[in-house]
CSV table of N, CA and C in Angstrom, one decimal:
chain,number,residue,atom,x,y,z
A,902,MET,N,86.7,92.2,40.3
A,902,MET,CA,87.0,91.3,41.5
A,902,MET,C,86.2,92.2,42.7
A,903,ILE,N,86.6,93.6,42.8
A,903,ILE,CA,86.1,94.5,44.0
A,903,ILE,C,84.7,94.5,43.8
A,904,PRO,N,84.0,94.7,42.7
A,904,PRO,CA,82.4,94.5,42.9
A,904,PRO,C,81.6,93.5,43.4
A,905,ALA,N,82.3,92.4,43.0
A,905,ALA,CA,81.8,90.9,43.5
A,905,ALA,C,82.1,90.8,44.7
A,906,LEU,N,83.1,91.0,45.4
A,906,LEU,CA,83.4,90.8,46.8
A,906,LEU,C,82.5,92.0,47.6
A,907,GLU,N,82.2,93.0,46.9
A,907,GLU,CA,81.2,93.9,47.9
A,907,GLU,C,79.9,93.3,47.7
A,908,GLU,N,79.4,92.9,46.6
A,908,GLU,CA,78.0,92.5,46.5
A,908,GLU,C,78.0,91.3,47.2
A,909,LEU,N,79.0,90.5,47.4
A,909,LEU,CA,78.6,89.2,48.4
A,909,LEU,C,79.0,89.3,49.7
A,910,GLY,N,79.4,90.7,50.2
A,910,GLY,CA,79.8,90.8,51.6
A,910,GLY,C,81.2,90.2,52.0
A,911,ILE,N,82.1,90.1,51.1
A,911,ILE,CA,83.3,89.4,51.5
A,911,ILE,C,84.4,90.4,51.8
A,912,GLY,N,85.1,90.2,52.7
A,912,GLY,CA,86.2,91.2,52.9
A,912,GLY,C,87.4,90.8,52.3
A,913,LEU,N,88.3,91.6,52.2
A,913,LEU,CA,89.7,91.5,51.4
A,913,LEU,C,90.9,91.7,52.3
A,914,VAL,N,91.9,90.9,52.4
A,914,VAL,CA,93.1,91.0,53.1
A,914,VAL,C,94.2,91.1,52.0
A,915,PRO,N,94.6,92.4,51.4
A,915,PRO,CA,95.5,92.3,50.4
A,915,PRO,C,96.9,91.9,51.1
A,916,TYR,N,97.4,91.0,49.9
A,916,TYR,CA,98.5,90.1,50.2
A,916,TYR,C,99.6,91.1,50.0
A,917,SER,N,100.5,90.9,51.0
A,917,SER,CA,102.1,91.8,50.9
A,917,SER,C,101.8,93.1,50.6
A,918,PRO,N,100.7,93.8,51.3
A,918,PRO,CA,100.5,95.5,50.9
A,918,PRO,C,101.5,96.3,50.7
A,919,LEU,N,102.9,96.0,51.3
A,919,LEU,CA,103.9,96.6,51.2
A,919,LEU,C,105.0,96.2,50.1
A,920,GLY,N,104.3,95.5,49.2
A,920,GLY,CA,105.2,95.0,48.2
A,920,GLY,C,106.4,94.4,48.5
A,921,LYS,N,106.6,93.5,49.5
A,921,LYS,CA,107.5,92.9,50.0
A,921,LYS,C,108.8,93.9,50.5
A,922,GLY,N,108.2,95.0,51.1
A,922,GLY,CA,109.1,95.9,51.6
A,922,GLY,C,109.4,96.7,50.5
A,923,PHE,N,109.1,96.9,49.4
A,923,PHE,CA,109.4,97.8,48.4
A,923,PHE,C,108.7,99.1,48.8
A,924,LEU,N,107.6,99.2,49.1
A,924,LEU,CA,106.7,100.6,49.4
A,924,LEU,C,107.3,101.2,50.6
A,925,THR,N,107.9,100.6,51.2
A,925,THR,CA,108.3,101.4,52.5
A,925,THR,C,109.4,102.5,51.9
A,926,GLY,N,110.1,102.4,50.8
A,926,GLY,CA,110.9,103.4,50.4
A,926,GLY,C,112.2,103.3,51.1
A,927,LYS,N,112.6,102.3,51.6
A,927,LYS,CA,113.9,101.7,52.2
A,927,LYS,C,114.7,101.2,51.2
A,928,MET,N,114.6,100.8,50.0
A,928,MET,CA,115.5,100.3,49.1
A,928,MET,C,115.5,101.0,47.9
A,929,ASP,N,116.7,100.7,47.1
A,929,ASP,CA,116.7,101.4,45.7
A,929,ASP,C,117.5,100.3,44.9
A,930,GLU,N,117.9,100.9,43.8
A,930,GLU,CA,118.7,99.8,43.0
A,930,GLU,C,119.9,99.1,43.3
A,931,ASN,N,120.3,99.6,44.6
A,931,ASN,CA,121.6,99.1,45.3
A,931,ASN,C,121.1,98.3,46.3
A,932,ALA,N,120.1,97.9,46.5
A,932,ALA,CA,119.7,97.0,47.5
A,932,ALA,C,120.3,95.6,47.1
A,933,LYS,N,121.0,94.8,48.3
A,933,LYS,CA,121.5,93.4,48.1
A,933,LYS,C,120.5,92.7,48.8
A,934,PHE,N,120.0,91.5,48.0
A,934,PHE,CA,119.4,90.4,49.0
A,934,PHE,C,120.1,89.2,49.1
A,935,ASP,N,120.2,88.5,50.3
A,935,ASP,CA,120.9,87.3,50.6
A,935,ASP,C,120.2,86.3,49.6
A,936,SER,N,120.9,85.3,49.3
A,936,SER,CA,120.4,84.1,48.4
A,936,SER,C,119.1,83.6,49.1
A,937,SER,N,119.2,83.5,50.7
A,937,SER,CA,118.0,83.1,51.4
A,937,SER,C,116.8,83.7,51.3
A,938,ASP,N,116.9,85.2,50.7
A,938,ASP,CA,115.9,86.0,50.9
A,938,ASP,C,115.1,85.8,49.6
A,939,PHE,N,113.7,85.4,49.7
A,939,PHE,CA,112.9,85.2,48.6
A,939,PHE,C,112.8,86.4,47.4
A,940,ARG,N,113.0,87.5,47.9
A,940,ARG,CA,113.2,88.6,46.9
A,940,ARG,C,114.3,88.6,46.0
A,941,SER,N,115.4,87.9,46.2
A,941,SER,CA,116.7,87.6,45.4
A,941,SER,C,116.0,86.8,44.2
A,942,THR,N,115.0,86.2,44.2
A,942,THR,CA,114.5,85.5,42.8
A,942,THR,C,113.4,86.1,42.1
A,943,LEU,N,113.0,87.4,42.7
A,943,LEU,CA,111.9,88.2,42.1
A,943,LEU,C,112.4,89.2,41.2
A,944,PRO,N,111.7,89.1,39.8
A,944,PRO,CA,111.7,90.1,38.9
A,944,PRO,C,111.7,91.5,39.2
A,945,ARG,N,110.7,91.6,40.1
A,945,ARG,CA,110.7,93.0,40.7
A,945,ARG,C,111.8,93.5,41.5
A,946,PHE,N,112.6,92.8,41.8
A,946,PHE,CA,113.6,93.2,42.7
A,946,PHE,C,115.1,93.1,42.1
A,947,THR,N,115.1,93.3,40.9
A,947,THR,CA,116.5,93.3,40.0
A,947,THR,C,116.8,94.6,40.0
A,948,PRO,N,118.1,95.1,40.0
A,948,PRO,CA,118.5,96.4,40.1
A,948,PRO,C,117.9,97.3,39.1
A,949,ASP,N,117.5,96.8,37.9
A,949,ASP,CA,117.0,97.7,36.9
A,949,ASP,C,115.3,98.0,37.2
A,950,ALA,N,114.9,97.0,37.7
A,950,ALA,CA,113.5,97.0,38.2
A,950,ALA,C,113.3,98.0,39.3
A,951,LEU,N,114.0,97.7,40.3
A,951,LEU,CA,114.1,98.8,41.6
A,951,LEU,C,114.4,100.2,41.2
A,952,LYS,N,115.2,100.3,40.3
A,952,LYS,CA,115.6,101.7,39.9
A,952,LYS,C,114.3,102.3,39.0
A,953,ALA,N,113.9,101.7,38.0
A,953,ALA,CA,112.6,102.0,37.4
A,953,ALA,C,111.4,102.3,38.3
A,954,ASN,N,111.4,101.6,39.4
A,954,ASN,CA,110.0,101.8,40.1
A,954,ASN,C,110.3,102.9,41.3
A,955,GLN,N,111.4,103.5,41.2
A,955,GLN,CA,111.5,104.5,42.4
A,955,GLN,C,110.4,105.6,42.1
A,956,ALA,N,109.8,105.6,40.9
A,956,ALA,CA,108.9,106.9,40.7
A,956,ALA,C,107.6,106.5,41.6
A,957,LEU,N,107.3,105.2,41.8
A,957,LEU,CA,106.3,105.0,42.7
A,957,LEU,C,106.7,105.6,44.3
A,958,ILE,N,107.6,105.1,44.5
A,958,ILE,CA,108.3,105.6,45.9
A,958,ILE,C,108.3,107.2,46.0
A,959,HIS,N,108.7,107.9,44.8
A,959,HIS,CA,108.8,109.4,45.0
A,959,HIS,C,107.2,109.8,44.9
A,960,LEU,N,106.5,109.2,44.3
A,960,LEU,CA,105.0,109.4,44.6
A,960,LEU,C,104.5,109.5,46.1
A,961,LEU,N,104.8,108.4,46.6
A,961,LEU,CA,104.3,108.1,48.2
A,961,LEU,C,105.1,109.0,49.1
A,962,ALA,N,106.5,109.2,48.7
A,962,ALA,CA,107.3,110.2,49.8
A,962,ALA,C,106.7,111.5,49.5
A,963,SER,N,106.4,112.0,48.5
A,963,SER,CA,105.9,113.4,48.1
A,963,SER,C,104.5,113.4,48.8
A,964,ILE,N,103.7,112.7,48.9
A,964,ILE,CA,102.3,112.7,49.6
A,964,ILE,C,102.5,112.8,50.9
A,965,GLY,N,103.5,111.7,51.5
A,965,GLY,CA,103.8,111.5,52.8
A,965,GLY,C,104.4,112.9,53.4
A,966,GLU,N,105.4,113.7,52.6
A,966,GLU,CA,105.8,114.9,53.1
A,966,GLU,C,104.5,115.8,53.5
A,967,ARG,N,103.7,116.0,52.7
A,967,ARG,CA,102.4,116.7,53.1
A,967,ARG,C,101.7,116.3,54.2
A,968,LYS,N,101.6,114.9,54.3
A,968,LYS,CA,101.1,114.5,55.3
A,968,LYS,C,101.7,114.0,56.6
A,969,LYS,N,102.9,114.3,56.7
A,969,LYS,CA,103.7,114.0,58.0
A,969,LYS,C,103.9,112.4,58.1
A,970,ALA,N,104.1,111.7,56.9
A,970,ALA,CA,103.9,110.1,57.2
A,970,ALA,C,104.9,109.5,56.3
A,971,THR,N,105.2,108.3,56.6
A,971,THR,CA,106.3,107.6,55.6
A,971,THR,C,105.6,107.1,54.4
A,972,PRO,N,106.4,106.8,53.5
A,972,PRO,CA,105.8,106.0,52.1
A,972,PRO,C,104.9,104.9,52.7
A,973,ALA,N,105.4,103.9,53.4
A,973,ALA,CA,104.7,102.8,53.8
A,973,ALA,C,103.4,103.1,54.4
A,974,GLN,N,103.4,104.3,55.3
A,974,GLN,CA,102.0,104.5,55.9
A,974,GLN,C,101.2,105.3,54.8
A,975,ILE,N,101.6,105.8,53.8
A,975,ILE,CA,100.6,106.2,52.9
A,975,ILE,C,100.2,105.1,52.0
A,976,ALA,N,101.0,104.2,51.8
A,976,ALA,CA,100.6,103.0,50.8
A,976,ALA,C,99.5,102.2,51.5
A,977,LEU,N,99.5,102.1,53.0
A,977,LEU,CA,98.6,101.4,53.7
A,977,LEU,C,97.3,102.2,53.9
A,978,ALA,N,97.5,103.6,54.1
A,978,ALA,CA,96.3,104.5,54.3
A,978,ALA,C,95.7,104.5,53.0
A,979,TRP,N,96.1,104.5,51.7
A,979,TRP,CA,95.6,104.3,50.4
A,979,TRP,C,94.8,103.0,50.6
A,980,LEU,N,95.2,102.0,50.8
A,980,LEU,CA,94.4,100.8,50.9
A,980,LEU,C,93.3,100.8,52.0
A,981,LEU,N,93.7,101.2,53.1
A,981,LEU,CA,92.6,101.4,54.2
A,981,LEU,C,91.4,102.4,53.6
A,982,ALA,N,91.8,103.4,52.6
A,982,ALA,CA,90.8,104.2,52.2
A,982,ALA,C,89.8,103.6,51.0
A,983,GLN,N,90.3,102.4,50.4
A,983,GLN,CA,89.5,102.0,49.5
A,983,GLN,C,88.1,101.6,49.8
A,984,LYS,N,87.9,100.8,50.7
A,984,LYS,CA,86.8,100.1,51.3
A,984,LYS,C,87.0,99.6,52.7
A,985,PRO,N,86.0,99.8,53.6
A,985,PRO,CA,86.0,99.5,54.8
A,985,PRO,C,86.4,98.2,55.0
A,986,TRP,N,85.9,97.0,54.2
A,986,TRP,CA,86.2,95.7,54.3
A,986,TRP,C,87.4,95.2,53.6
A,987,MET,N,88.4,96.2,53.2
A,987,MET,CA,89.5,95.9,52.8
A,987,MET,C,90.6,96.1,54.2
A,988,VAL,N,91.2,95.0,54.4
A,988,VAL,CA,92.1,95.1,55.7
A,988,VAL,C,93.5,94.7,55.4
A,989,PRO,N,94.5,95.7,55.1
A,989,PRO,CA,95.6,95.1,55.0
A,989,PRO,C,96.5,94.6,56.2
A,990,ILE,N,97.1,93.5,56.1
A,990,ILE,CA,97.9,93.1,57.3
A,990,ILE,C,99.4,93.1,56.7
A,991,PRO,N,100.1,94.1,57.1
A,991,PRO,CA,101.5,93.9,56.6
A,991,PRO,C,102.5,93.4,57.7
A,992,GLY,N,103.3,92.2,57.1
A,992,GLY,CA,104.1,91.4,58.1
A,992,GLY,C,105.5,92.1,58.5
A,993,THR,N,106.1,92.0,59.5
A,993,THR,CA,107.2,92.5,60.0
A,993,THR,C,107.8,91.7,61.1
A,994,THR,N,108.9,91.9,61.2
A,994,THR,CA,109.9,91.1,62.5
A,994,THR,C,110.2,92.3,63.5
A,995,LYS,N,110.0,93.5,63.1
A,995,LYS,CA,110.5,94.7,63.9
A,995,LYS,C,109.4,95.3,64.4
A,996,LEU,N,109.6,95.8,66.0
A,996,LEU,CA,108.3,96.5,66.5
A,996,LEU,C,108.3,97.7,66.0
A,997,HIS,N,109.5,98.6,65.7
A,997,HIS,CA,109.4,99.8,65.1
A,997,HIS,C,108.7,99.8,63.7
A,998,ARG,N,108.7,99.0,63.1
A,998,ARG,CA,108.0,98.9,61.7
A,998,ARG,C,106.5,98.7,62.1
A,999,LEU,N,106.2,97.7,63.1
A,999,LEU,CA,104.7,97.5,63.5
A,999,LEU,C,104.3,99.1,64.0
A,1000,ASP,N,104.9,99.6,64.6
A,1000,ASP,CA,104.6,100.8,65.1
A,1000,ASP,C,104.3,101.7,64.1
A,1001,GLU,N,105.1,102.0,63.0
A,1001,GLU,CA,105.2,102.6,61.8
A,1001,GLU,C,103.7,102.4,60.9
A,1002,ASN,N,103.6,100.9,60.8
A,1002,ASN,CA,102.3,100.6,60.0
A,1002,ASN,C,101.3,100.9,60.7
A,1003,ALA,N,101.0,100.6,62.0
A,1003,ALA,CA,99.8,100.9,62.5
A,1003,ALA,C,99.6,102.6,62.8
A,1004,GLY,N,100.7,103.4,62.4
A,1004,GLY,CA,100.5,104.7,62.4
A,1004,GLY,C,99.7,105.1,61.0
A,1005,ALA,N,99.4,104.1,60.1
A,1005,ALA,CA,98.7,104.5,58.8
A,1005,ALA,C,97.2,104.6,59.1
A,1006,VAL,N,96.6,104.1,60.1
A,1006,VAL,CA,95.4,104.4,60.6
A,1006,VAL,C,95.0,105.8,60.7
A,1007,SER,N,96.1,106.6,61.0
A,1007,SER,CA,95.9,108.2,61.5
A,1007,SER,C,96.0,109.1,60.4
A,1008,VAL,N,96.3,108.5,59.2
A,1008,VAL,CA,96.7,109.4,57.9
A,1008,VAL,C,95.5,109.6,57.2
A,1009,GLU,N,94.8,110.6,57.2
A,1009,GLU,CA,93.6,111.1,56.5
A,1009,GLU,C,94.0,111.4,55.0
A,1010,LEU,N,93.5,110.6,54.4
A,1010,LEU,CA,93.6,111.0,52.6
A,1010,LEU,C,92.2,111.6,52.1
A,1011,THR,N,92.1,112.6,51.8
A,1011,THR,CA,91.0,113.2,51.4
A,1011,THR,C,90.5,112.6,50.1
A,1012,PRO,N,89.4,112.9,49.6
A,1012,PRO,CA,89.0,112.5,48.2
A,1012,PRO,C,90.1,113.0,47.0
A,1013,ASP,N,90.4,114.6,47.3
A,1013,ASP,CA,91.4,115.1,46.4
A,1013,ASP,C,92.6,114.3,46.5
A,1014,ASP,N,93.0,113.9,47.8
A,1014,ASP,CA,94.6,112.9,47.9
A,1014,ASP,C,94.3,111.8,47.1
A,1015,LEU,N,93.2,111.0,47.2
A,1015,LEU,CA,92.9,109.8,46.6
A,1015,LEU,C,93.0,109.8,44.9
A,1016,ARG,N,92.4,111.0,44.5
A,1016,ARG,CA,92.3,111.3,43.2
A,1016,ARG,C,93.8,111.8,42.7
A,1017,ASP,N,94.4,112.6,43.4
A,1017,ASP,CA,95.7,112.8,42.9
A,1017,ASP,C,96.8,111.6,43.0
A,1018,ILE,N,96.5,110.7,44.0
A,1018,ILE,CA,97.2,109.5,43.7
A,1018,ILE,C,97.1,108.6,42.8
A,1019,GLU,N,95.7,108.3,42.3
A,1019,GLU,CA,95.2,107.5,41.3
A,1019,GLU,C,96.0,108.2,40.1
A,1020,HIS,N,95.5,109.4,39.9
A,1020,HIS,CA,96.2,110.2,38.6
A,1020,HIS,C,97.7,109.8,38.6
A,1021,ALA,N,98.4,110.2,39.5
A,1021,ALA,CA,100.0,110.0,39.4
A,1021,ALA,C,100.3,108.7,39.1
A,1022,ALA,N,99.5,107.7,39.7
A,1022,ALA,CA,100.0,106.4,39.8
A,1022,ALA,C,99.8,105.8,38.4
A,1023,SER,N,98.7,106.3,37.7
A,1023,SER,CA,98.2,105.8,36.5
A,1023,SER,C,99.1,106.1,35.3
A,1024,LYS,N,100.2,107.0,35.7
A,1024,LYS,CA,101.3,107.5,34.7
A,1024,LYS,C,102.6,106.6,34.9
A,1025,ILE,N,102.6,105.6,36.0
A,1025,ILE,CA,103.9,105.0,36.3
A,1025,ILE,C,103.6,103.5,36.0
A,1026,THR,N,104.5,102.9,35.2
A,1026,THR,CA,104.4,101.6,34.6
A,1026,THR,C,105.3,100.9,35.4
A,1027,VAL,N,105.0,100.0,36.3
A,1027,VAL,CA,105.7,99.2,37.2
A,1027,VAL,C,106.4,98.1,36.3
A,1028,GLN,N,107.8,98.1,36.8
A,1028,GLN,CA,108.6,97.1,36.1
A,1028,GLN,C,109.0,96.1,36.7
A,1029,GLY,N,109.0,94.8,36.0
A,1029,GLY,CA,109.2,93.7,36.5
A,1029,GLY,C,108.3,92.7,37.1
A,1030,ALA,N,108.1,91.5,36.7
A,1030,ALA,CA,106.9,90.8,37.2
A,1030,ALA,C,106.9,90.4,38.7
A,1031,ARG,N,105.9,90.2,39.0
A,1031,ARG,CA,105.7,90.1,40.7
A,1031,ARG,C,106.4,88.9,41.1
A,1032,TYR,N,106.4,87.6,40.3
A,1032,TYR,CA,107.1,86.4,40.5
A,1032,TYR,C,107.7,86.0,39.2
A,1033,PRO,N,108.7,85.1,39.3
A,1033,PRO,CA,109.3,84.4,38.1
A,1033,PRO,C,108.3,83.9,37.3
A,1034,GLU,N,108.3,83.7,35.9
A,1034,GLU,CA,107.3,83.4,35.1
A,1034,GLU,C,106.7,82.1,35.4
A,1035,LYS,N,107.4,81.1,36.1
A,1035,LYS,CA,106.8,79.8,36.2
A,1035,LYS,C,105.9,79.8,37.6
A,1036,LEU,N,106.3,80.6,38.5
A,1036,LEU,CA,105.6,80.9,39.6
A,1036,LEU,C,104.3,81.6,39.3
A,1037,GLU,N,104.5,82.7,38.5
A,1037,GLU,CA,103.6,83.5,37.9
A,1037,GLU,C,102.4,82.7,37.4
A,1038,GLN,N,102.8,81.6,36.5
A,1038,GLN,CA,101.7,80.8,35.8
A,1038,GLN,C,101.0,80.0,36.9
A,1039,MET,N,101.6,79.5,37.9
A,1039,MET,CA,101.0,78.6,38.6
A,1039,MET,C,100.1,79.6,39.6
A,1040,THR,N,100.2,81.0,39.9
A,1040,THR,CA,99.5,81.8,40.8
A,1040,THR,C,98.3,82.1,39.9
A,1041,ASP,N,98.2,81.8,38.6
A,1041,ASP,CA,97.3,82.7,37.7
A,1041,ASP,C,96.1,81.6,37.6
A,1042,ARG,N,96.1,80.6,38.2
A,1042,ARG,CA,95.1,79.7,37.8
A,1042,ARG,C,93.8,79.7,38.8
């Protein structure tokens, strides 16, 4: 998809670039979601999946330590480093999170950093589907 977008001059706004809050590093397998919270219905937010997917958070946090950035900033900086026409717009209702997210533009990821991230991430298998099976089938059309 990326080469086609580039060839056609079409920009991309990545949907939910922080994985519905998961890539902030603020939740683990003990996270509780109110029944009114959409994430309570998502396979990727079950305790087992949250626990298994902590490897991704550890990767972002370790890079963040070197760069003096949060896991969310590293995730957003990685997206920003992909192509100049990729513009992630994370949603938030909190001003301090908006400030944190905006700080991602100041995080410089070198080609070596990007290579290290790609290499490490390729060894992590994300657990849990993004959406329940019925909804996933509807979005695959």
